[in-house]
Coordinates of C-alpha atoms and ligand atoms in Angstrom, one line a residue:
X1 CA 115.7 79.4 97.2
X2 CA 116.0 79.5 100.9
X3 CA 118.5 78.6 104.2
X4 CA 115.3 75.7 104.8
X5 CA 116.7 74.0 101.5
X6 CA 120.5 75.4 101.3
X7 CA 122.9 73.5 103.9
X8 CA 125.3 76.8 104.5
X9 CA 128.7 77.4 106.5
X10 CA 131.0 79.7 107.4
X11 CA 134.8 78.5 107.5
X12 CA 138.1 79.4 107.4
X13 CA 139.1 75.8 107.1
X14 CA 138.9 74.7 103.5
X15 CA 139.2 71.1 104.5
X16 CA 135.6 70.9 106.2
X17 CA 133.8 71.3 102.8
X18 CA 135.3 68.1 101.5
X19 CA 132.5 67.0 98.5
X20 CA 133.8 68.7 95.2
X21 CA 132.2 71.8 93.9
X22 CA 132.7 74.9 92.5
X23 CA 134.8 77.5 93.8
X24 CA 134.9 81.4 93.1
X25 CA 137.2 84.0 93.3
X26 CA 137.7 87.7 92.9
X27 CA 141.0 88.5 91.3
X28 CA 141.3 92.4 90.2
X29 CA 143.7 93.4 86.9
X30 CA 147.0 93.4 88.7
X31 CA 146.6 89.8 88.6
X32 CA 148.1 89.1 91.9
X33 CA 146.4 85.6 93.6
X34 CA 148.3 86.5 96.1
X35 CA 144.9 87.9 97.9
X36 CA 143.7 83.6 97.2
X37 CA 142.3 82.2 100.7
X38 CA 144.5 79.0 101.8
X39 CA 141.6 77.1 100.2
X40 CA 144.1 76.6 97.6
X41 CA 147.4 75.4 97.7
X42 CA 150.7 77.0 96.0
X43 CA 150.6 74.1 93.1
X44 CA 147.1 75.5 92.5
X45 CA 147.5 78.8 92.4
X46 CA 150.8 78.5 90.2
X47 CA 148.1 76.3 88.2
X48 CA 146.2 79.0 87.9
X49 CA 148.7 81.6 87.6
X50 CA 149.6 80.2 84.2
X51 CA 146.2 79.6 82.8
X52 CA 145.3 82.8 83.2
X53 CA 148.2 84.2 81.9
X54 CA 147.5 82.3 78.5
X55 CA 143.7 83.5 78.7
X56 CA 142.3 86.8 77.6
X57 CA 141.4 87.0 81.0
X58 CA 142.8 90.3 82.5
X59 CA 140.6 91.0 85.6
X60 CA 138.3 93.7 84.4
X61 CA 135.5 93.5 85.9
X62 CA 132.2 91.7 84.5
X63 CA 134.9 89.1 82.9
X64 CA 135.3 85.6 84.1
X65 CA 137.1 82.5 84.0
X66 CA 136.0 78.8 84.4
X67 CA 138.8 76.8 84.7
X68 CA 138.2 72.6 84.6
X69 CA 140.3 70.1 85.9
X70 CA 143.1 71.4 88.1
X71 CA 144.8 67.8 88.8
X72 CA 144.6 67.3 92.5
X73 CA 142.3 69.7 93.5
X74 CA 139.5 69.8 95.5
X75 CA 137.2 71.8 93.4
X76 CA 135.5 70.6 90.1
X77 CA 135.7 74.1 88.5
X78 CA 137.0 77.0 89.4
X79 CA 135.4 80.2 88.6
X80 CA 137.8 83.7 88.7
X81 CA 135.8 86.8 88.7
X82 CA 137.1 89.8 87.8
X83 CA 137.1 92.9 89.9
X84 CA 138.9 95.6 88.0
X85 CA 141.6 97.7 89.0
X86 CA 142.3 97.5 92.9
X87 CA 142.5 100.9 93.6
X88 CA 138.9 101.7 91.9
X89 CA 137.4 99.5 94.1
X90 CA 134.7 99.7 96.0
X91 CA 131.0 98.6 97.0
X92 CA 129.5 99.5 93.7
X93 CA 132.2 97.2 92.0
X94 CA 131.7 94.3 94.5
X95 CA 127.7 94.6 93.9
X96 CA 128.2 94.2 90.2
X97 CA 131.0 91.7 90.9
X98 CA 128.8 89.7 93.1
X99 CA 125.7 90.2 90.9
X100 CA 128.1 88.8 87.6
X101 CA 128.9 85.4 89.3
X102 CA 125.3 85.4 90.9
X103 CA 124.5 85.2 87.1
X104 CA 126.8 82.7 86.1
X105 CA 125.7 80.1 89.3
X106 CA 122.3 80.3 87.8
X107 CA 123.4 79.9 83.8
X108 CA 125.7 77.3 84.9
X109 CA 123.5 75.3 87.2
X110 CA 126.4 75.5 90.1
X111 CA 124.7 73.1 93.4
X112 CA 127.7 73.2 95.4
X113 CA 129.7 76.3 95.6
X114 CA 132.4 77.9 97.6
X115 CA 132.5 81.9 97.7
X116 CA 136.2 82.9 98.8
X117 CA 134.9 86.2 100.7
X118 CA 138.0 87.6 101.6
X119 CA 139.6 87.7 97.6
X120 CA 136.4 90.2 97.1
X121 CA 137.1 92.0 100.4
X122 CA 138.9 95.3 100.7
X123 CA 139.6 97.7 103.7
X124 CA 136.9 99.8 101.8
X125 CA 134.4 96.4 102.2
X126 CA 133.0 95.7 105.9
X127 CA 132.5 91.7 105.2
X128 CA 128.6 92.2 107.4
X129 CA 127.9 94.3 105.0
X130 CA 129.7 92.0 102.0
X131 CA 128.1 88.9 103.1
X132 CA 124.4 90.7 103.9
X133 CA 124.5 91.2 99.7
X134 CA 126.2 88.5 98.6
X135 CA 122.6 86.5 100.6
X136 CA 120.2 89.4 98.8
X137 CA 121.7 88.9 95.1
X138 CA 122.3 85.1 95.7
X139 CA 119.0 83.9 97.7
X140 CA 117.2 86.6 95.3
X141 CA 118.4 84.8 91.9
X142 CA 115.8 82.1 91.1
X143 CA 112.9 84.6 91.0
X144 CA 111.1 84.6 87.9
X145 CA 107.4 85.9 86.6
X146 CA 105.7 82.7 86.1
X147 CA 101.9 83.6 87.3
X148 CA 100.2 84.0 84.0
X149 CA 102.7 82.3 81.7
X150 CA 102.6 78.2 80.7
X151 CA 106.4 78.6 79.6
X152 CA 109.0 79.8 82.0
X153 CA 112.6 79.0 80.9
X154 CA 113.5 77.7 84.8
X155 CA 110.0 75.7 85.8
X156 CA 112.0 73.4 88.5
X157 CA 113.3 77.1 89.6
X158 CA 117.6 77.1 90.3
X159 CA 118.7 76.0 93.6
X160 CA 121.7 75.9 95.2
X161 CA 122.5 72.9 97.7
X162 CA 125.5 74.0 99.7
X163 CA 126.9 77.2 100.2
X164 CA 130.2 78.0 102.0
X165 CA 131.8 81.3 102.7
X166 CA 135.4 81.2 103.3
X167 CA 137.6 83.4 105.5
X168 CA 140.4 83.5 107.6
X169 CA 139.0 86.5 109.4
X170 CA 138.0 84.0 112.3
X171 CA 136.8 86.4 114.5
X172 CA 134.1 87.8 112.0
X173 CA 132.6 84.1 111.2
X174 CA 130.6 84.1 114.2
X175 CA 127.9 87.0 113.0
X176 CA 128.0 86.3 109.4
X177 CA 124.8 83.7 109.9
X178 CA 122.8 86.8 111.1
X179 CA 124.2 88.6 107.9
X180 CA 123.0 85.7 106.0
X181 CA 120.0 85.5 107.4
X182 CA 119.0 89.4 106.8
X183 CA 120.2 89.1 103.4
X184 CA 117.6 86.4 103.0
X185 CA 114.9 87.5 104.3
X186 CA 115.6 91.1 102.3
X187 CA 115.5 89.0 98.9
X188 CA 112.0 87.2 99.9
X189 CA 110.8 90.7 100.1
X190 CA 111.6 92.4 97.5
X191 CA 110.7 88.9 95.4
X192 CA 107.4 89.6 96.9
X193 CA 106.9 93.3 95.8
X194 CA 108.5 92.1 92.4
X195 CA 105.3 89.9 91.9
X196 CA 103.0 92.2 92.9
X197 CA 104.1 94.6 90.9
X198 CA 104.5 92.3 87.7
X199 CA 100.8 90.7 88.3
X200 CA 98.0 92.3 86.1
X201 CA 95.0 94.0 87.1
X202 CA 92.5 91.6 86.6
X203 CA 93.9 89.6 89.1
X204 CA 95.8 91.8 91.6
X205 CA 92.7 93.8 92.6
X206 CA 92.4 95.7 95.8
X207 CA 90.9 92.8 97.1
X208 CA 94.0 90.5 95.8
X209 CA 96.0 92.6 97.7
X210 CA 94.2 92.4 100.9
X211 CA 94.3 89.1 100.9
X212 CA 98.0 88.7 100.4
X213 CA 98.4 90.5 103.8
X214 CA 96.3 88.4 105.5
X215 CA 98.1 85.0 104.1
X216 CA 101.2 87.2 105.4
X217 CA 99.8 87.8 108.8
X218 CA 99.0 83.9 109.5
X219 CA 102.5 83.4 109.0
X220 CA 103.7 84.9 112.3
X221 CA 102.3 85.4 115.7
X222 CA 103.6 88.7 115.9
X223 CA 101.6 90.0 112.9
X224 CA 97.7 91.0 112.9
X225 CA 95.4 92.6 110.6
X226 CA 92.3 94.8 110.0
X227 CA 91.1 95.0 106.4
X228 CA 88.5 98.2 106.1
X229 CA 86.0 98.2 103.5
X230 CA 84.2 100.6 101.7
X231 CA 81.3 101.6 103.8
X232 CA 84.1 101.3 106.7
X233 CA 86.0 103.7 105.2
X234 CA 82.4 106.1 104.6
X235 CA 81.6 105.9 108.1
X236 CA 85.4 107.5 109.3
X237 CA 84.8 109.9 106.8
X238 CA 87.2 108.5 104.1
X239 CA 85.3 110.4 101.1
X240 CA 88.9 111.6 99.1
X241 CA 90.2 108.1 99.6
X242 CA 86.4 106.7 98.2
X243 CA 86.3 109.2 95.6
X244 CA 89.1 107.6 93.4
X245 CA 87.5 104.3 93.6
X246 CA 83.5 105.7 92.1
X247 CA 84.5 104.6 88.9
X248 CA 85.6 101.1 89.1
X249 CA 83.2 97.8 89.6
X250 CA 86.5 96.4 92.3
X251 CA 85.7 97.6 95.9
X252 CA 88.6 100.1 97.6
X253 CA 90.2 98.4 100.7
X254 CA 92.5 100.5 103.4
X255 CA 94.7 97.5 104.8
X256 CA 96.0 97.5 108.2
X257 CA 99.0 95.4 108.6
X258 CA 100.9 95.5 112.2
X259 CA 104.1 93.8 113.0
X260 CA 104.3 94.4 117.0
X261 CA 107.8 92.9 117.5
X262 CA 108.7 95.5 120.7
X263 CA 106.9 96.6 124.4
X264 CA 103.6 97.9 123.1
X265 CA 104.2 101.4 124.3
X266 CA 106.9 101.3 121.6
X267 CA 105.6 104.1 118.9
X268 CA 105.7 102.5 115.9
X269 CA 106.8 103.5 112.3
X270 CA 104.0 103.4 110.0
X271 CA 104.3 103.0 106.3
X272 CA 102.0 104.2 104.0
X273 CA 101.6 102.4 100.5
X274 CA 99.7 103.7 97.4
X275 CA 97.9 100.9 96.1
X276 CA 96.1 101.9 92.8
X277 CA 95.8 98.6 91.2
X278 CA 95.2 100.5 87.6
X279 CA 95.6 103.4 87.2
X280 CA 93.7 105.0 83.6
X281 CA 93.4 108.3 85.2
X282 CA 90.0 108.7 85.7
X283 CA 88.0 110.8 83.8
X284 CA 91.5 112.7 82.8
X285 CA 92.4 109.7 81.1
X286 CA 95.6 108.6 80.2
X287 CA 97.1 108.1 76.7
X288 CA 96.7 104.9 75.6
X289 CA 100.7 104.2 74.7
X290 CA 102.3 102.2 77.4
X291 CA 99.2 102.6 79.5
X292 CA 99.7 99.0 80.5
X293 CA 102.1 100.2 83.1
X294 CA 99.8 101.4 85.3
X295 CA 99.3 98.2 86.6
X296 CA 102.3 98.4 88.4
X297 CA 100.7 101.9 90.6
X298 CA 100.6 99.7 93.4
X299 CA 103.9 99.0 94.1
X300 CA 104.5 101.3 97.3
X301 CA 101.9 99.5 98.6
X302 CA 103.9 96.3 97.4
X303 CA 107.1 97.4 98.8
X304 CA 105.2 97.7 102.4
X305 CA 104.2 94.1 102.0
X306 CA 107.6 93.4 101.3
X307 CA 109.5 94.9 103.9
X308 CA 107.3 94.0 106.9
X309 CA 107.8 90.3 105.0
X310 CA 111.5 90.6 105.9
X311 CA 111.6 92.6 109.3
X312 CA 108.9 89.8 110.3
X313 CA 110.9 86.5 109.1
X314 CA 113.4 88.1 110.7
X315 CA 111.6 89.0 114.1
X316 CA 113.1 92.1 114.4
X317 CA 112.5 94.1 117.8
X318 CA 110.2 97.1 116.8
X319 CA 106.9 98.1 115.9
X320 CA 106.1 98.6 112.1
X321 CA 102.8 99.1 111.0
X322 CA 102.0 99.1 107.4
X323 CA 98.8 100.9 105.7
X324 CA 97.6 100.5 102.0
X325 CA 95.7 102.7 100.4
X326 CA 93.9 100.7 97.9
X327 CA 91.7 101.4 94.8
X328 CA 91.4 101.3 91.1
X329 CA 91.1 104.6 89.2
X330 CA 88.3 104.1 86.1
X331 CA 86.9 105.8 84.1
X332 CA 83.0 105.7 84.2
X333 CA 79.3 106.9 84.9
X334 CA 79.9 107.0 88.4
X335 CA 83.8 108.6 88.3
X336 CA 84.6 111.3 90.1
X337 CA 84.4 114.5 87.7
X338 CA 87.3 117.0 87.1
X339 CA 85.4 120.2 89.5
X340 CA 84.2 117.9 92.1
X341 CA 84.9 118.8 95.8
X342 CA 85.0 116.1 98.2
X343 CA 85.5 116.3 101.8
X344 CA 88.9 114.3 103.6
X345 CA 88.8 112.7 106.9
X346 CA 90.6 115.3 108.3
X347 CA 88.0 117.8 107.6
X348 CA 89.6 120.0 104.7
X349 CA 88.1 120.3 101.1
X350 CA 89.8 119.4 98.1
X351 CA 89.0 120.3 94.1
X352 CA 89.6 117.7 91.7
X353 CA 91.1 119.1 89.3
X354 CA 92.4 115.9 87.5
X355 CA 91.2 112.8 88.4
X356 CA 94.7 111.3 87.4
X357 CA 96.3 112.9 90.5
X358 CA 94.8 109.9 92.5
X359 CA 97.8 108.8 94.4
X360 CA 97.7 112.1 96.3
X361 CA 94.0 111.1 97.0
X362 CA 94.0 107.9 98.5
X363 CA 96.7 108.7 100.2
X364 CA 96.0 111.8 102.3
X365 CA 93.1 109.8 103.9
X366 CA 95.6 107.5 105.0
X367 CA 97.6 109.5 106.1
X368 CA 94.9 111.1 108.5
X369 CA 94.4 107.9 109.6
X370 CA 97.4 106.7 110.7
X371 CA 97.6 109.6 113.4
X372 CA 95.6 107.5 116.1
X373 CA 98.7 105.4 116.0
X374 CA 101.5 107.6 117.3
X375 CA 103.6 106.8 115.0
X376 CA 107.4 107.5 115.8
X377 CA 108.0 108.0 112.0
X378 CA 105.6 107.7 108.9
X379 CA 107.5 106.8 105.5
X380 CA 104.6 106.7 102.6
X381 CA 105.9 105.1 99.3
X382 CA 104.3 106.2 95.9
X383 CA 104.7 106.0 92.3
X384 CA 103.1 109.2 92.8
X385 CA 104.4 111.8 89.6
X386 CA 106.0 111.3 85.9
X387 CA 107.5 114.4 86.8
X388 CA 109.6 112.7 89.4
X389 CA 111.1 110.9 86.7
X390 CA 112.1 113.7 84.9
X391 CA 114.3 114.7 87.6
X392 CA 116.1 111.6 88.6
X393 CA 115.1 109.2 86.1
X394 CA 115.0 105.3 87.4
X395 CA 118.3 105.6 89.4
X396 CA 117.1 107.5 93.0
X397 CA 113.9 107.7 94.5
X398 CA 112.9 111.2 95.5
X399 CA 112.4 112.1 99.0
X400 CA 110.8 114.9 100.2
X401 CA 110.1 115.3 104.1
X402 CA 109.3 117.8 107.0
X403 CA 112.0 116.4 109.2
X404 CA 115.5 116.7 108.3
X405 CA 116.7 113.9 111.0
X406 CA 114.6 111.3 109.4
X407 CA 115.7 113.0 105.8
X408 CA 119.1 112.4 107.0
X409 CA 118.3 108.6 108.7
X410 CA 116.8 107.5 105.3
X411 CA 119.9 109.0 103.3
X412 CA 122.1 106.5 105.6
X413 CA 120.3 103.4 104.8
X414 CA 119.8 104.4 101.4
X415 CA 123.9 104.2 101.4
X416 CA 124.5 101.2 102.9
X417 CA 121.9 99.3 101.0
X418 CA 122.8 101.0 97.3
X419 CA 118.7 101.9 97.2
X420 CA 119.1 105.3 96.0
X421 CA 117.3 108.3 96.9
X422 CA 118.1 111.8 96.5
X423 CA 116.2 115.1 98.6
X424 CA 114.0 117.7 97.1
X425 CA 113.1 120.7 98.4
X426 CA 109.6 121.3 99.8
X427 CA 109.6 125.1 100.6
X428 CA 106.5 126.8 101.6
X429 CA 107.4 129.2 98.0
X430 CA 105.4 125.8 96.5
X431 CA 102.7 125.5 98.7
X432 CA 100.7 128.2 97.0
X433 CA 100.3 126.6 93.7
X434 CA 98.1 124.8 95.6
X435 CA 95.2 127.0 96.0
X436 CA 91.6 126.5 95.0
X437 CA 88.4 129.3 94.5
X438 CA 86.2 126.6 95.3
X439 CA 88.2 124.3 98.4
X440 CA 90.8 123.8 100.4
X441 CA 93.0 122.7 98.3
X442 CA 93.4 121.8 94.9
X443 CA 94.2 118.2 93.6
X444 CA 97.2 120.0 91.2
X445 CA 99.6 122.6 90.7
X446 CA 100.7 124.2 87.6
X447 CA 103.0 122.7 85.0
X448 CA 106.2 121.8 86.7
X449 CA 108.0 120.9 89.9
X450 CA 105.3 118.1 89.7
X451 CA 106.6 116.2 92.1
X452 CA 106.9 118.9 94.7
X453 CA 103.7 119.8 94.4
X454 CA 102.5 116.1 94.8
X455 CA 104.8 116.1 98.2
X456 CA 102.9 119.6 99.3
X457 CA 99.2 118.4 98.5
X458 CA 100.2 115.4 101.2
X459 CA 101.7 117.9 103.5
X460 CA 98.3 119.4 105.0
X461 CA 97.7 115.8 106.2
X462 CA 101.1 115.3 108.1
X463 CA 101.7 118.0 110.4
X464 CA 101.1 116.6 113.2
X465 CA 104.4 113.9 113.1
X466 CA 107.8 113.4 111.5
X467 CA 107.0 112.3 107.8
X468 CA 108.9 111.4 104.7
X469 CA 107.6 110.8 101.9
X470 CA 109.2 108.4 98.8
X471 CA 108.2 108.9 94.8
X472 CA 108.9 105.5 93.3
X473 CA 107.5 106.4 90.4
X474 CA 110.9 105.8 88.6
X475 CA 112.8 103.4 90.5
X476 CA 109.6 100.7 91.3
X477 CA 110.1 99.3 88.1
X478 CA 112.6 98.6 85.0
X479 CA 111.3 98.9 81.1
X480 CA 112.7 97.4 77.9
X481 CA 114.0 93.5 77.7
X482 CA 114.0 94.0 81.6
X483 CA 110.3 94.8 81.9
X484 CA 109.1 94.2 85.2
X485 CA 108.8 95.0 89.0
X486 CA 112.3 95.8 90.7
X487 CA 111.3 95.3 94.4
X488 CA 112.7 98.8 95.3
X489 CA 112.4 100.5 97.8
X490 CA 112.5 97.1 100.4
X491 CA 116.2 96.9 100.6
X492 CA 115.7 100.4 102.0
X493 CA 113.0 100.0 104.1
X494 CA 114.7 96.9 106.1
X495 CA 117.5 98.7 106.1
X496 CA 116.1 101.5 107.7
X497 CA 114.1 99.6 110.1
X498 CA 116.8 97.1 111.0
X499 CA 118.6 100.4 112.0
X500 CA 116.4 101.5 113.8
X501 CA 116.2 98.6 115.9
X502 CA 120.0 98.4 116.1
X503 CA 120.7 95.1 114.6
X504 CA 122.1 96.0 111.7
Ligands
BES601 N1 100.6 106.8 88.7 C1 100.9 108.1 88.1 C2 102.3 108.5 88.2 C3 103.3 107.7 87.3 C4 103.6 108.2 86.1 C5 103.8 106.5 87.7 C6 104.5 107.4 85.3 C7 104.6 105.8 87.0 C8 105.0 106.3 85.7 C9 100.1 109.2 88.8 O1 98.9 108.8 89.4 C10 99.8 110.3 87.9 O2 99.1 110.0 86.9 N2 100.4 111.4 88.1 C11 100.2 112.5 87.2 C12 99.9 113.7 88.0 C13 99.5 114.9 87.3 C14 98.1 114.7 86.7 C15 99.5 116.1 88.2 C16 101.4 112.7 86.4 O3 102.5 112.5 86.9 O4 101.3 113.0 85.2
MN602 MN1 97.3 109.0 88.0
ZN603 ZN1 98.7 106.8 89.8

């Protein structure tokens, strides 16, 4: 679903939407319409009054009410959404709100529907904000896996045909289309890193993934692209990155994606995806129980995709460059053995311990590499440790970092855009775990703080700029009836960059 299909408009004249459709409001347990946008008139909402009184509709939120036929008015149905008690509310409530009647369009097949913004609007609610994820959860709804399956329950997909926003606030009307627009463009995204994360690996392959960012860089003039191969990658000296890679028949790629959308003096902010398309840990192989999950180790390298898919459709004024990292981790004759040293392209040794530590691996080459860019910042996203899971299950994202101002950055666009990540520490107390009688450094540390250690090991490869860096391990995708990619962290990632470019 997209703006090219959906005729869209922002009013605070109800008159102007004249075809009947469906309207929706918020109405919160004290029951008071009196919050109702003029789009209805006193009859109607006296109407409605009494039908909801006689209902066992009482506000709470995740209820609603579809109410048929209200004689003389302008709306075929008229869906109330409850919002729960007033003084609870707040942006978490309006998300789940939101995300309850973003349901119901789809189960209900709604075409023509008329959101009345301001009944879901509190002085807690900025309405950019409000109307920037009402666009993500709506334009985001009709996403469903249907690569590798001949029965999908929505094969037409769910569309919605017009769209209109109502407010009074008159002045605010006029940036809401950009609000829109972002919105949009973060839900194309994250529907991207979704399906990259939900295809299998026998057909998202580094090579698949390559070649998704190239079909993305033909797409806009302000995108280009350099896809290194293996003997590439042997010739800058690459041999940590290769070394994951021995084992499988699929060739590693590192994927240069840039999005120069600012003065090329500009330092850019470089993201840094893991993109182990299977991950069976090597030689340190992996239980088989729920193994199949590793397919989805390459979603930091998805989530890069996605985001410089948004900032790009969105033409955002900055330089991003996006690097993956990409291999698959197999066992065989010519895997990498637990005990082998191999040397990283920035000169130091390293001792594999456990070959199932890869993500570390392939990713301290990278990050190496992305010094001869500047870079301003460099975010690298990961589903990097189990351990990381431990700690904050599949609600926050860890971050760990060496620069408390971009700690601090990331923590501000993780709250506006509800993508949730929470700080641990990475004192140099950890760093010693790390030590090897035969290199550098080893691959592992001892038995906990796993993901610290993971953080540390990538460390000695960012010293010389201001680096974060983002476990996903928990929060990239959902298990159970849900089971599939969630397109986190994107939302953050635009976010973030959109703030850095000031237009958000
Ligand atoms: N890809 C895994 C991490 C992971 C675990 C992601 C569970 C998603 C769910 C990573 O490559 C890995 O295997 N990490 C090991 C590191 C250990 C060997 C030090 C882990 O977390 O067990
Ligand atoms: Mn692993
Ligand atoms: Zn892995």
């Amino acid at each position: 679903m997209g703006l090219q299909t959906m005729q869209y408009n922002f009013t605070d004249n109800i008159t102007s939407n004249s075809a009947k459709g469906s309207a929706i409001f918020g109405v919160f347990t004290s029951n008071n319409l009196n919050g109702l946008n003029k789009a209805l008139s006193t009859s109607e909402k006296n109407k409605i009054s009494e039908i909801i009184k006689k209902s066992s509709f009482d506000g709470k939120l995740e209820q609603s009410l579809c109410i048929y036929d209200i004689s003389g008015s302008k709306f075929d149905k008229l869906y109330i959404i409850g919002l729960g008690e007033k003084d609870k509310y707040g942006e978490k409530k309006f998300l789940k709100a939101v995300n309850n009647f973003t349901k119901l369009c789809k189960k209900e097949n709604l075409k023509n529907i008329d959101i009345d913004l301001d009944s879901f609007l509190t002085n807690k609610i900025k309405i950019n904000w409000a109307v920037r994820n009402i666009s993500i959860l709506l334009c985001g709804i009709d996403y469903e896996y249907s690569e590798t399956k001949n029965k999908t329950k929505n094969k037409d997909g769910y569309e919605i045909t017009k769209l209109t926003l109502l407010s009074k606030n008159k002045n605010s009307l006029k940036n809401l289309k950009t609000c829109f627009q972002q919105g949009e463009a973060i839900a194309n995204g994250i529907k991207l890193a979704k399906n990259l994360g939900n295809l299998p690996s026998n057909i998202c392959t580094p090579t698949y993934l390559a070649k998704t960012a190239f079909n993305l860089s033909k797409k806009n003039k302000k995108l280009s692209i350099k896809i290194h191969d293996e003997k590439e990658m042997k010739s800058m000296g690459m041999h940590c990155l290769l070394s994951v890679g021995n084992g499988s028949e699929e060739p590693s790629k590192l994927i240069t994606l840039k999005y120069n959308g600012a003065n090329k003096s500009d330092k850019p902010i470089v993201l840094v995806g893991k993109g182990i398309t299977f991950d069976t840990g090597g030689i340190s192989i992996k239980p088989s129980n729920a193994m199949d999950e590793m397919k989805y180790d390459m979603c930091g390298a998805a989530s890069v995709l996605g985001t410089i898919k948004a900032i790009s459709e969105l033409n955002v004024k900055i330089n991003v460059i996006g690097v993956i990292a990409s291999a698959e981790n197999m066992p065989s004759g010519t895997a990498t053995n637990p005990g082998d040293v191999v040397k990283t392209m920035s000169g130091q040794t390293v001792e594999i311990l456990n070959t199932d530590a890869e993500g570390r691996l392939v990713l301290c080459d990278a990050l190496t590499y992305v010094n001869k860019f500047k870079p301003k910042y460099v975010i690298d996203i990961a589903t990097l440790t189990g351990a990381v899971l431990v700690a904050l299950g599949k609600v926050a994202s860890g971050i760990l970092s060496n620069d408390d101002k971009l700690t601090q950055m990331l923590k501000n666009s993780s709250n506006i855009s509800h993508d949730y990540i929470w700080e641990l520490p990475m004192w140099e107390e950890y760093q010693s775990e790390l030590d090897s009688n035969f290199a550098d450094i080893a691959n592992i540390g001892k038995r906990y703080a796993g993901t610290i250690t993971a953080a540390c090991f990538l460390s000695r490869f960012t010293e010389d700029y201001s680096w974060a860096h983002l476990d996903i391990a928990g929060t990239a995708w959902n298990d159970g009836s849900n089971k599939g990619g969630t397109g986190r962290p994107v939302s953050l990632l635009t976010h973030f960059i959109l703030n850095n470019a000031k237009s958000l």
